[in-house]
Short mmCIF file of C-alpha atoms in Angstrom, two decimals:
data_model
loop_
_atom_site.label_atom_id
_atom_site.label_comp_id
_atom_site.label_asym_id
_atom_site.label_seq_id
_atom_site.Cartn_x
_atom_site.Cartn_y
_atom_site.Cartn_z
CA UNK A 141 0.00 0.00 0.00
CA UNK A 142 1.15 3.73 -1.28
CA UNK A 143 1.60 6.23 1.53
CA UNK A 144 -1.09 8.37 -0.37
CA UNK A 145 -3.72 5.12 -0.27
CA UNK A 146 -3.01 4.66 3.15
CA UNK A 147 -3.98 8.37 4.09
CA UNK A 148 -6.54 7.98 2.14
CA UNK A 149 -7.67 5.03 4.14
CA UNK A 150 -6.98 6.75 7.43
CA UNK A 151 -9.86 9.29 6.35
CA UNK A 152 -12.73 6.67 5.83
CA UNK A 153 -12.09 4.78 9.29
CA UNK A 154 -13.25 5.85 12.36
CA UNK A 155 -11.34 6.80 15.17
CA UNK A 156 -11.36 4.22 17.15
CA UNK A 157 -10.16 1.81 14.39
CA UNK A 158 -7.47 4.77 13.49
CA UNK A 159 -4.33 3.19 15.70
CA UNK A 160 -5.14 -0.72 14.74
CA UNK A 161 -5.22 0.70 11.05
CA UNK A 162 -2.01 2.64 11.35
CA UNK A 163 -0.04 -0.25 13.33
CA UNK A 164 -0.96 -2.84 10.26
CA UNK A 165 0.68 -0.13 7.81
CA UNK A 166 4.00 -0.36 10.08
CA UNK A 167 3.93 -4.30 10.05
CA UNK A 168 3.34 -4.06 6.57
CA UNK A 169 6.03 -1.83 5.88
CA UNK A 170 8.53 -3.58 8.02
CA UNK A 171 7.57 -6.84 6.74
CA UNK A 172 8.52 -5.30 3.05
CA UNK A 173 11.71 -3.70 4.33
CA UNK A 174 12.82 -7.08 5.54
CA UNK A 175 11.83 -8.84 1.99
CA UNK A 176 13.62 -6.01 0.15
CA UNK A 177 16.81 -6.80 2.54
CA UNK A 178 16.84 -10.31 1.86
CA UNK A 179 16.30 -10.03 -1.67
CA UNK A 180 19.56 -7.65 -1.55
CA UNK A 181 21.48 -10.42 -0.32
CA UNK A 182 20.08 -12.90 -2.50
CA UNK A 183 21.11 -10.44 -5.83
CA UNK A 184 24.89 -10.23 -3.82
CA UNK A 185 25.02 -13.47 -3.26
CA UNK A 186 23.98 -14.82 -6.71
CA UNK A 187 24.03 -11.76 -8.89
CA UNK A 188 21.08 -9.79 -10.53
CA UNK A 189 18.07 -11.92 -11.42
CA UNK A 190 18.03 -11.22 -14.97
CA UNK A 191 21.49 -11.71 -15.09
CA UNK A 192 22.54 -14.43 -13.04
CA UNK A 193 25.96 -15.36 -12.19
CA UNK A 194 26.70 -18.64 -13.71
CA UNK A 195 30.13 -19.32 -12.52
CA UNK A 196 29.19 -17.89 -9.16
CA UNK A 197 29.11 -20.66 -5.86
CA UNK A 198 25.81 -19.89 -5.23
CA UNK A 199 22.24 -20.29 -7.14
CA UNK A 200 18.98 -19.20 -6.05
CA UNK A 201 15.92 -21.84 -5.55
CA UNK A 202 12.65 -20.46 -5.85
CA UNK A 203 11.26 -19.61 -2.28
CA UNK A 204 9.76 -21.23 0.93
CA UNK A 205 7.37 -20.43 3.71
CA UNK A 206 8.61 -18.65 6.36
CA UNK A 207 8.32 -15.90 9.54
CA UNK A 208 10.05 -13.51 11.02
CA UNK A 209 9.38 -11.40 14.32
CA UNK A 210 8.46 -7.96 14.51
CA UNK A 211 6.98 -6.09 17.27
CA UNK A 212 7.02 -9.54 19.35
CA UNK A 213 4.16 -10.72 16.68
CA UNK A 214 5.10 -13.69 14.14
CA UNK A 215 4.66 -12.49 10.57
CA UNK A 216 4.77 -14.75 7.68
CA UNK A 217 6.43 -14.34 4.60
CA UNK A 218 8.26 -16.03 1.43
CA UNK A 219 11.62 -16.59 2.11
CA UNK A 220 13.94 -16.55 -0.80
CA UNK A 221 15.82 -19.71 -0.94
CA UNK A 222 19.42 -19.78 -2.06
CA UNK A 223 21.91 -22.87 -2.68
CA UNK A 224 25.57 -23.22 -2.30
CA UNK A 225 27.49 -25.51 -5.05
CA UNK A 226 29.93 -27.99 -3.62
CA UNK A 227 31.12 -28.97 -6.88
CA UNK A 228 30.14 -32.47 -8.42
CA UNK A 229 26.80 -31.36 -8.71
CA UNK A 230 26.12 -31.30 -5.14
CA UNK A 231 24.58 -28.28 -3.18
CA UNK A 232 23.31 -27.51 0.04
CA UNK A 233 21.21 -24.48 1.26
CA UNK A 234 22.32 -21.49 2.44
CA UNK A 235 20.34 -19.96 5.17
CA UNK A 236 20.26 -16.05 4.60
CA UNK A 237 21.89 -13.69 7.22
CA UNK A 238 19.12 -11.31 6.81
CA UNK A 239 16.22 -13.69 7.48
CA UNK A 240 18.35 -15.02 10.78
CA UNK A 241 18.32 -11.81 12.00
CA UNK A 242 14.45 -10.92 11.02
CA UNK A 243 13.88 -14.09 13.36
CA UNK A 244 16.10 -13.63 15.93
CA UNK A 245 13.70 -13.62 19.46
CA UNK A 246 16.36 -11.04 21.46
CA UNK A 247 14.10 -8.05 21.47
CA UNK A 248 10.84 -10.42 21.93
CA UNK A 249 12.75 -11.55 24.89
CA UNK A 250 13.67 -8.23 26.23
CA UNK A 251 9.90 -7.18 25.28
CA UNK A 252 8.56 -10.59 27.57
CA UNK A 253 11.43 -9.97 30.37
CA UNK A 254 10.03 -6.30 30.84
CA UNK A 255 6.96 -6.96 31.12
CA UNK A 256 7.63 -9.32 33.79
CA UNK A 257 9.49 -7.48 35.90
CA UNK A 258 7.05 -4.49 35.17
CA UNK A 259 4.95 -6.97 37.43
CA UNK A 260 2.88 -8.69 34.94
CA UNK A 261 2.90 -12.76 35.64
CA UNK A 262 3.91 -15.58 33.47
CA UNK A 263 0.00 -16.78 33.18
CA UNK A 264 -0.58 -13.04 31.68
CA UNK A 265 1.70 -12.71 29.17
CA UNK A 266 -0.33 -14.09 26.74
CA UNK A 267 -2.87 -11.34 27.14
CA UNK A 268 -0.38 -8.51 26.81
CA UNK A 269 0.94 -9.87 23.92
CA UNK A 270 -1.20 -12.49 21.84
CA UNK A 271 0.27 -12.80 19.08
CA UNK A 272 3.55 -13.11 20.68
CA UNK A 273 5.06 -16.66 20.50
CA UNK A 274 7.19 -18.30 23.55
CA UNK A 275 4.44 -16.97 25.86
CA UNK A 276 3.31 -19.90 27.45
CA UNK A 277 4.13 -20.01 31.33
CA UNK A 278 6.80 -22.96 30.75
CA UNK A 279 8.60 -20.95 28.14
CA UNK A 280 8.48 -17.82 29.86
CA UNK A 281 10.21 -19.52 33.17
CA UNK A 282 12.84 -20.83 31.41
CA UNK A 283 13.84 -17.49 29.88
CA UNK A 284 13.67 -15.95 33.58
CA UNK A 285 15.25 -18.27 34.71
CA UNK A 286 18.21 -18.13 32.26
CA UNK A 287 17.91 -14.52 32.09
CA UNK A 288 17.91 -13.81 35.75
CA UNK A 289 21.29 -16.19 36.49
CA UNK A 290 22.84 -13.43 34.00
CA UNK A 291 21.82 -10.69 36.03
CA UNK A 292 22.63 -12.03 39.05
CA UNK A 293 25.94 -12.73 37.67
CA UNK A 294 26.61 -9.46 36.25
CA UNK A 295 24.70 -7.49 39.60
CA UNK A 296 27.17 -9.36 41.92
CA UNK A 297 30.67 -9.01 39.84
CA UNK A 298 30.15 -5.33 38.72
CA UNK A 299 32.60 -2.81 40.00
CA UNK A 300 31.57 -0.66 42.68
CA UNK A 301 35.53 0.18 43.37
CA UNK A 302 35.26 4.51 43.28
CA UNK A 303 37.09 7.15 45.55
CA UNK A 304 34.27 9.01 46.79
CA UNK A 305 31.91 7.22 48.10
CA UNK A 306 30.34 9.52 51.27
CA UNK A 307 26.95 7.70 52.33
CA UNK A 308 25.47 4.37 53.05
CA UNK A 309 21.84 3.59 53.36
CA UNK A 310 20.86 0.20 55.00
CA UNK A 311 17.02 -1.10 54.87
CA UNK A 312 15.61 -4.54 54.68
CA UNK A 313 12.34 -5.54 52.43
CA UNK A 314 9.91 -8.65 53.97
CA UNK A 315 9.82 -11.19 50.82
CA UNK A 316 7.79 -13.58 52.74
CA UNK A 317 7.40 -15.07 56.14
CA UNK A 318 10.60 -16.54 57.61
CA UNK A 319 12.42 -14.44 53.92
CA UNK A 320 13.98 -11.31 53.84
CA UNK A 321 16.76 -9.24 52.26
CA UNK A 322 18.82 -6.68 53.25
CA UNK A 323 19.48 -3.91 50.53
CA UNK A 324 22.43 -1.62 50.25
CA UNK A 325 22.14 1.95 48.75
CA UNK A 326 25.39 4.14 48.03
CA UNK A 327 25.57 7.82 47.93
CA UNK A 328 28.52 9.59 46.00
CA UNK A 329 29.99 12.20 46.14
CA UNK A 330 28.47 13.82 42.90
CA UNK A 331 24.80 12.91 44.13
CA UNK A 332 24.51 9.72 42.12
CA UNK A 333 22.61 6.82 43.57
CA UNK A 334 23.70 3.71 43.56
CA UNK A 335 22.16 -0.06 44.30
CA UNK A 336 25.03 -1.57 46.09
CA UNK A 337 24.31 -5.38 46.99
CA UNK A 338 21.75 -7.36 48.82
CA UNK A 339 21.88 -10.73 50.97
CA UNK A 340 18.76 -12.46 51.83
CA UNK A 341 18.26 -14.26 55.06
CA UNK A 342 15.92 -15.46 57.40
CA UNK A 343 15.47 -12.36 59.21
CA UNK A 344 17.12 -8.64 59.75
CA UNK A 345 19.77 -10.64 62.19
CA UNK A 346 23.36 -9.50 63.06
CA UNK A 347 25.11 -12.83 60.96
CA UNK A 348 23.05 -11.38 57.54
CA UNK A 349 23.85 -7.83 57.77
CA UNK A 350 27.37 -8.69 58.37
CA UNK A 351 27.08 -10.64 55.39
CA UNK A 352 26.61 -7.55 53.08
CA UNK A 353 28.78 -4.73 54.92
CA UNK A 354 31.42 -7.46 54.80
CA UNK A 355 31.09 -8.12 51.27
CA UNK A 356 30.73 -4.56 50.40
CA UNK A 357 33.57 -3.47 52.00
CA UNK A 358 35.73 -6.61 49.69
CA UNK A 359 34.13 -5.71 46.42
CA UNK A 360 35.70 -2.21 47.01
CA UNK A 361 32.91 -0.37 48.35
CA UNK A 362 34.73 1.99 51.68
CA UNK A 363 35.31 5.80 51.62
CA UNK A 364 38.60 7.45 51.23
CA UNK A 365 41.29 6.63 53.93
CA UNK A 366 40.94 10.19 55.41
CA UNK A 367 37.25 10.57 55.31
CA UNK A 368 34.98 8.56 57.34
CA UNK A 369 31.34 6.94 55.74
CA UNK A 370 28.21 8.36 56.84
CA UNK A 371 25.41 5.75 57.27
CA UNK A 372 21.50 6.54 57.40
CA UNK A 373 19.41 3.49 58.83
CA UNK A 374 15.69 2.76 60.83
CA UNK A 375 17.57 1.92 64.30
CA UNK A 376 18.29 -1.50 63.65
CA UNK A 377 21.07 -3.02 65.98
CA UNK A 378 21.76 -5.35 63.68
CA UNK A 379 22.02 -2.97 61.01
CA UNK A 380 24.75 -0.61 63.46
CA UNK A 381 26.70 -3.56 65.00
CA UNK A 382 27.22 -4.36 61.12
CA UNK A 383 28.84 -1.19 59.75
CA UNK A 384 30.16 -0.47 63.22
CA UNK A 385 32.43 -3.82 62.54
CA UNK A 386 33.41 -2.66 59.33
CA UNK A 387 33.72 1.08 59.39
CA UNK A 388 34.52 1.76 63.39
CA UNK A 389 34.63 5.21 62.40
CA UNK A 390 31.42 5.75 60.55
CA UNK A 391 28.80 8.59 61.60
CA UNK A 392 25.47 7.03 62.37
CA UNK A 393 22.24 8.63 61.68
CA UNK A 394 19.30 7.90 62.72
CA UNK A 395 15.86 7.91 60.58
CA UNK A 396 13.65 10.73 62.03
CA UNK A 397 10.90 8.97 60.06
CA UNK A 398 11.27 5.77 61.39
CA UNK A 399 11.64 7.61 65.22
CA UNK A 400 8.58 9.36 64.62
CA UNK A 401 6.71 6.38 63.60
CA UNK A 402 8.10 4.48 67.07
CA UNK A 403 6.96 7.93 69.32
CA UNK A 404 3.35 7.57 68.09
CA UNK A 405 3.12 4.18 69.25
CA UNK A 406 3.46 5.27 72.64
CA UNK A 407 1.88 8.50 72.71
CA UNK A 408 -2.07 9.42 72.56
CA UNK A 409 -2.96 10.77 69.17
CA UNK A 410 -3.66 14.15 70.35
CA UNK A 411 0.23 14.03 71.07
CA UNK A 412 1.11 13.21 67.39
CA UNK A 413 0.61 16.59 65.87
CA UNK A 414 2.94 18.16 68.56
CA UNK A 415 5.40 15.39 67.98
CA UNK A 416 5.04 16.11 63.79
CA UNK A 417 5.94 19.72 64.81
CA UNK A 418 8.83 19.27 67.10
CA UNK A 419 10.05 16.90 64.49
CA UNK A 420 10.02 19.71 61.71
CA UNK A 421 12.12 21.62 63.92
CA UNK A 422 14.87 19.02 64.15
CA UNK A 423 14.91 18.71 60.22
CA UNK A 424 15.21 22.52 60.04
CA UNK A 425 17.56 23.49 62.79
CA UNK A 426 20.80 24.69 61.35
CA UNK A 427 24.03 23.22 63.18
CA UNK A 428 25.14 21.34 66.38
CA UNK A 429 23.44 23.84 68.60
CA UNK A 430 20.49 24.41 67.26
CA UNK A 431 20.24 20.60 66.28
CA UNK A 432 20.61 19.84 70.39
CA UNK A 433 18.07 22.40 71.05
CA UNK A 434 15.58 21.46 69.37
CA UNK A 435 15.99 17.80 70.31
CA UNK A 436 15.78 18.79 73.58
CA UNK A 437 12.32 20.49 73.16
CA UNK A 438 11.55 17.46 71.67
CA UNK A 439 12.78 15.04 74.85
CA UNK A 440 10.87 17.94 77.23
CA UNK A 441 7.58 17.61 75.64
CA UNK A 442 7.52 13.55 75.40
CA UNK A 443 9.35 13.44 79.25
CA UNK A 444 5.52 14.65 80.16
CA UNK A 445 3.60 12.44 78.06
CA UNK A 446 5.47 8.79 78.57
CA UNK A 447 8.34 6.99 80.02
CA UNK A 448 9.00 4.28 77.15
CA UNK A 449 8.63 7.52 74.34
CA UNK A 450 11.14 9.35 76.42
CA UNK A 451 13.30 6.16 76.75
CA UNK A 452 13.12 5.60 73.12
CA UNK A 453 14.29 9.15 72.47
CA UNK A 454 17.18 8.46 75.18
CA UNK A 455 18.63 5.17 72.94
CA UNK A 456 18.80 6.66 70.10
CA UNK A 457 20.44 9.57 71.67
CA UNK A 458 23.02 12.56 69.22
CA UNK A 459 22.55 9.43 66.58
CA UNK A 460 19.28 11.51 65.83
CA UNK A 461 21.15 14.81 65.05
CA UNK A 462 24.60 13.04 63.94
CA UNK A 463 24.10 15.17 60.77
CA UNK A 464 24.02 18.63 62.64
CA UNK A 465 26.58 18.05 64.63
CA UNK A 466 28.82 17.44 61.56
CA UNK A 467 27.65 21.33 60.49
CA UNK A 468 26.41 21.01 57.13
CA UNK A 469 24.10 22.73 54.95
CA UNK A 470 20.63 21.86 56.05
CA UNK A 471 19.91 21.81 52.84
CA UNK A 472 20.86 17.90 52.91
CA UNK A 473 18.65 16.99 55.68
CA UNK A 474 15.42 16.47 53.30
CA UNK A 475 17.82 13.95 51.91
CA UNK A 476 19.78 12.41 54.59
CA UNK A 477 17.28 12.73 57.87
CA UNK A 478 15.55 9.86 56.49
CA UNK A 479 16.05 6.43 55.08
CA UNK A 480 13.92 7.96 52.16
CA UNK A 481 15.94 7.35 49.19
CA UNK A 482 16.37 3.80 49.83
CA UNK A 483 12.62 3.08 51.17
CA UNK A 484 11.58 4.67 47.74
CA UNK A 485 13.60 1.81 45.97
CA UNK A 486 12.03 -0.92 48.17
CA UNK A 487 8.54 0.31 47.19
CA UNK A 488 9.82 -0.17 43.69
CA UNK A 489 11.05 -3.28 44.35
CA UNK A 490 7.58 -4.64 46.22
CA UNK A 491 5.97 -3.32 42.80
CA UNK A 492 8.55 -5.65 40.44
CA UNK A 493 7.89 -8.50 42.69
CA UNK A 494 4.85 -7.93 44.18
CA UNK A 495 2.97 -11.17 41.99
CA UNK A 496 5.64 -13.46 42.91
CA UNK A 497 3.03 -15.75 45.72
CA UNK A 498 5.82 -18.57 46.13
CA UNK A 499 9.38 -17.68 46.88
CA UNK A 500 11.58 -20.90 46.83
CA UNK A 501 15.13 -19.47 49.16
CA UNK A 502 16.23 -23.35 48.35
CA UNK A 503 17.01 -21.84 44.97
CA UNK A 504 18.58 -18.80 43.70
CA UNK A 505 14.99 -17.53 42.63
CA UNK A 506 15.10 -15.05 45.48
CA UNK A 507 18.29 -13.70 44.25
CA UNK A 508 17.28 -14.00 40.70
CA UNK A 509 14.31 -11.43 40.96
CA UNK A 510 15.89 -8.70 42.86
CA UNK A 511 18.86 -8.80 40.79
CA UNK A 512 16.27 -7.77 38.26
CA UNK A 513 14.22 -5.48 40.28
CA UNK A 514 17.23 -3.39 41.47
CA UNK A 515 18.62 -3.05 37.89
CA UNK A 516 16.02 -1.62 36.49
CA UNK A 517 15.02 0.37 39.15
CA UNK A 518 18.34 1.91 39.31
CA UNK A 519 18.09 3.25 35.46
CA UNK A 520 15.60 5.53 36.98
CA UNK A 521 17.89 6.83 39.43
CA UNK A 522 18.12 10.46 39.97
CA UNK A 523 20.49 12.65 41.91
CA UNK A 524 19.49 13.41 45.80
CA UNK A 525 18.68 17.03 46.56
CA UNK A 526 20.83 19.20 47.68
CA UNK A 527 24.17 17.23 45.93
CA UNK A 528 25.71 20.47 45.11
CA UNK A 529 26.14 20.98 49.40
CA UNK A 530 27.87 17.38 49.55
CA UNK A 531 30.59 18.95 49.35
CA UNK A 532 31.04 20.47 52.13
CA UNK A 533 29.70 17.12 53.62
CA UNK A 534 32.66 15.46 52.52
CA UNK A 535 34.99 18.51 53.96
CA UNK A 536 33.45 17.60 57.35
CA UNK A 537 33.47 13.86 57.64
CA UNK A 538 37.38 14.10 57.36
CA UNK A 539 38.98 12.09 59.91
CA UNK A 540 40.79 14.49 62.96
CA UNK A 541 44.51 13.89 62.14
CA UNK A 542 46.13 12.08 65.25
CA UNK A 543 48.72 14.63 67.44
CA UNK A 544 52.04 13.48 66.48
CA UNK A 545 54.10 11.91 70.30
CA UNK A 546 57.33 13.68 71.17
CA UNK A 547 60.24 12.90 70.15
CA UNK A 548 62.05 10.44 72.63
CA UNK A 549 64.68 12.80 74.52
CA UNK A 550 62.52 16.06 74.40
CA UNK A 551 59.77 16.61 76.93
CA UNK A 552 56.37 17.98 76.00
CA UNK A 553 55.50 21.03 77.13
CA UNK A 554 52.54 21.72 79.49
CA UNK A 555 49.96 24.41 79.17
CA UNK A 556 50.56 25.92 81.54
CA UNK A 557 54.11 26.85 80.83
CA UNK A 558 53.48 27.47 77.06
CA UNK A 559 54.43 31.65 77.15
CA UNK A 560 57.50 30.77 79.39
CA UNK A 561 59.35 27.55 77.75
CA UNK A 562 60.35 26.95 74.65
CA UNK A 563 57.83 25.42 72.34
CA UNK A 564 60.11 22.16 71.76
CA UNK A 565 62.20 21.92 75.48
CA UNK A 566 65.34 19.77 76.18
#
């Protein structure tokens, strides 16, 4: 069909039946494209029809049924057929490079794999795409399964080695009962987000998180020698013993979110608005001072209300306002107050794998799926606000360099004889 007749065609059709109109143009024009292509090859192969090349290898032989793939649909066609002379008047076929390619099922796979992880199950996939082949729920497992090994391959040997990494974010995700997985989230220097590594377990438990800070810190993940790592996490001890045994030095900060969430339980809910408020204050207070201040007025208010709110306030302590004693730009606190970032990715994730109603942990299917979840939710990845301030985040978390110890035969001097001995005394 002619452009021209096909506009003209567009113009007597309704609406409705405009896009399924327009969509059998394309698939008509791509199945030509591909016929024109593989009747190039033919002509190169065996020379021009009406003048063919007699002392050439190669002879053509009339044509065949066949299909290729386009747009994940099957579409039939008349495949040239072609014949390669082995001398002694033998001959076998030659299959066509252009008509492998036509039917090679790559992008039908990627088309299949994407919807999958977009959350749409194996028992679906025939309705998304019915005139797909390979969609049955067999098929379709096999390719995931195949597929997901890759990614779980390529997720857990990637390169994560980089000289400015400034903050860690630890959270775990429920996969089922007695199933879960710790995720790790990297923050660089430059504001880009990062999906670090994930081990699954039976629970949030000491053994598992050690598990992932330990293989972090050997696939190269650790700050620079002079800088210590700033980590953001709920309040899990098993999440702080973790990257306390790995990075001694880190800065821990507490999620105000998560703190909030674990004041409400104990207070009345004419209390929580109060709380909300006094919790504003902290995320807005500029600085160690203020920080301490307004955690104070915080710890004041609740000391009135409830002993186990106050206590929780008391263990979690300065880890609550570890960020404003460290004097940055509050301008990172929307960012770095919270386990946000990383809770954001977990909903993701619990949207990718949300239809998965048997997890099997005596396989790697566990592994297999968030492999997949976490690398495509990272292509989405944005950088956090405020990045330009980090910065001067970096500037602060720089370790205190140690006082050097005198010199053996030269006594330190004291304090208080600093104006009246020399600075470096026999």
């Amino acid at each position: 069909m002619e452009e021209y007749e096909f506009l003209e065609l567009l113009g007597q059709v309704k609406m409705s039946e405009a896009g399924e109109t327009f969509r059998s143009f394309l698939r008509g024009a791509a199945r030509d494209m591909i016929l024109r292509v593989m009747a190039a090859e033919v002509e190169l192969l065996c020379g021009p029809a009406w003048h063919p090349d007699k002392s050439g290898d190669y002879s053509r032989a009339g044509s065949a049924p066949g299909s290729v793939l386009h747009e994940g649909r099957r579409e039939a066609v008349k495949r040239p057929r072609v014949r390669k002379n082995k001398g002694s008047g033998a001959s076998e076929e030659v299959v066509l490079s252009s008509y492998q390619a036509a039917r090679e099922p790559g992008e039908l796979h990627a088309m299949l794999l994407r919807s999958l992880v977009g959350g749409v199950s194996t028992r679906n996939q025939q309705s998304v795409h019915p005139k797909s082949p390979k969609t049955s729920k067999s098929s379709l497992s096999r390719l995931f399964t195949k597929e997901g090994k890759r990614l779980f391959d390529e997720f857990r040997v990637r390169d994560i080695t980089r000289n400015d990494w400034l903050i860690l974010m630890l959270d775990g995700v429920r996969l089922a009962e007695g199933l879960w997985a710790i995720v790790a989230l990297g923050v660089a220097c430059d504001g880009t987000k990062h999906m670090l590594d994930f081990e699954v377990g039976a629970s949030e438990n000491t053994q598992v998180c050690a598990a992932l800070t330990s293989r972090l810190a050997l696939r190269g993940f650790a700050p620079k020698p002079e800088h210590r790592l700033l980590c953001v996490f709920d309040g899990s001890k098993a999440l702080k013993n973790a990257v306390k045994k790995q990075w001694s030095d880190a800065v821990l900060q507490r999620c105000l979110v998560h703190k909030e969430r674990n004041l409400r339980q104990y207070l009345p809910r004419r209390d929580w608005g109060e709380v909300a408020g006094l919790m504003r204050r902290i995320r807005k207070a500029q600085g160690a001072d203020a920080g301490r201040e307004a955690l104070e007025n915080l710890r004041t208010f609740v000391a009135t209300r409830n002993a186990q709110a106050l206590a929780s306030i008391d263990e979690a302590g300065e880890d609550l306002i570890a960020l404003h004693l460290l004097e940055v730009p509050n301008t990172l606190h929307v960012s770095l107050l919270s386990t946000n970032l990383i809770e954001n990715s977990i909903r993701n994730i619990r949207g990718r794998i949300g239809r998965v109603t048997r997890w099997r942990p005596e396989t790697d299917q566990p592994q297999r799926w968030l492999s997949m979840a976490l690398t495509e939710i990272e292509k989405g990845f944005r950088r956090i606000g405020g990045y330009r301030d980090l910065l001067a985040l970096a500037e602060a978390l720089k370790k205190e360099k140690k006082k050097e110890a005198p010199k053996p035969g030269r006594v330190a001097a004291s304090p208080a004889h600093v104006d009246s001995q020399p600075s470096c005394g026999v």
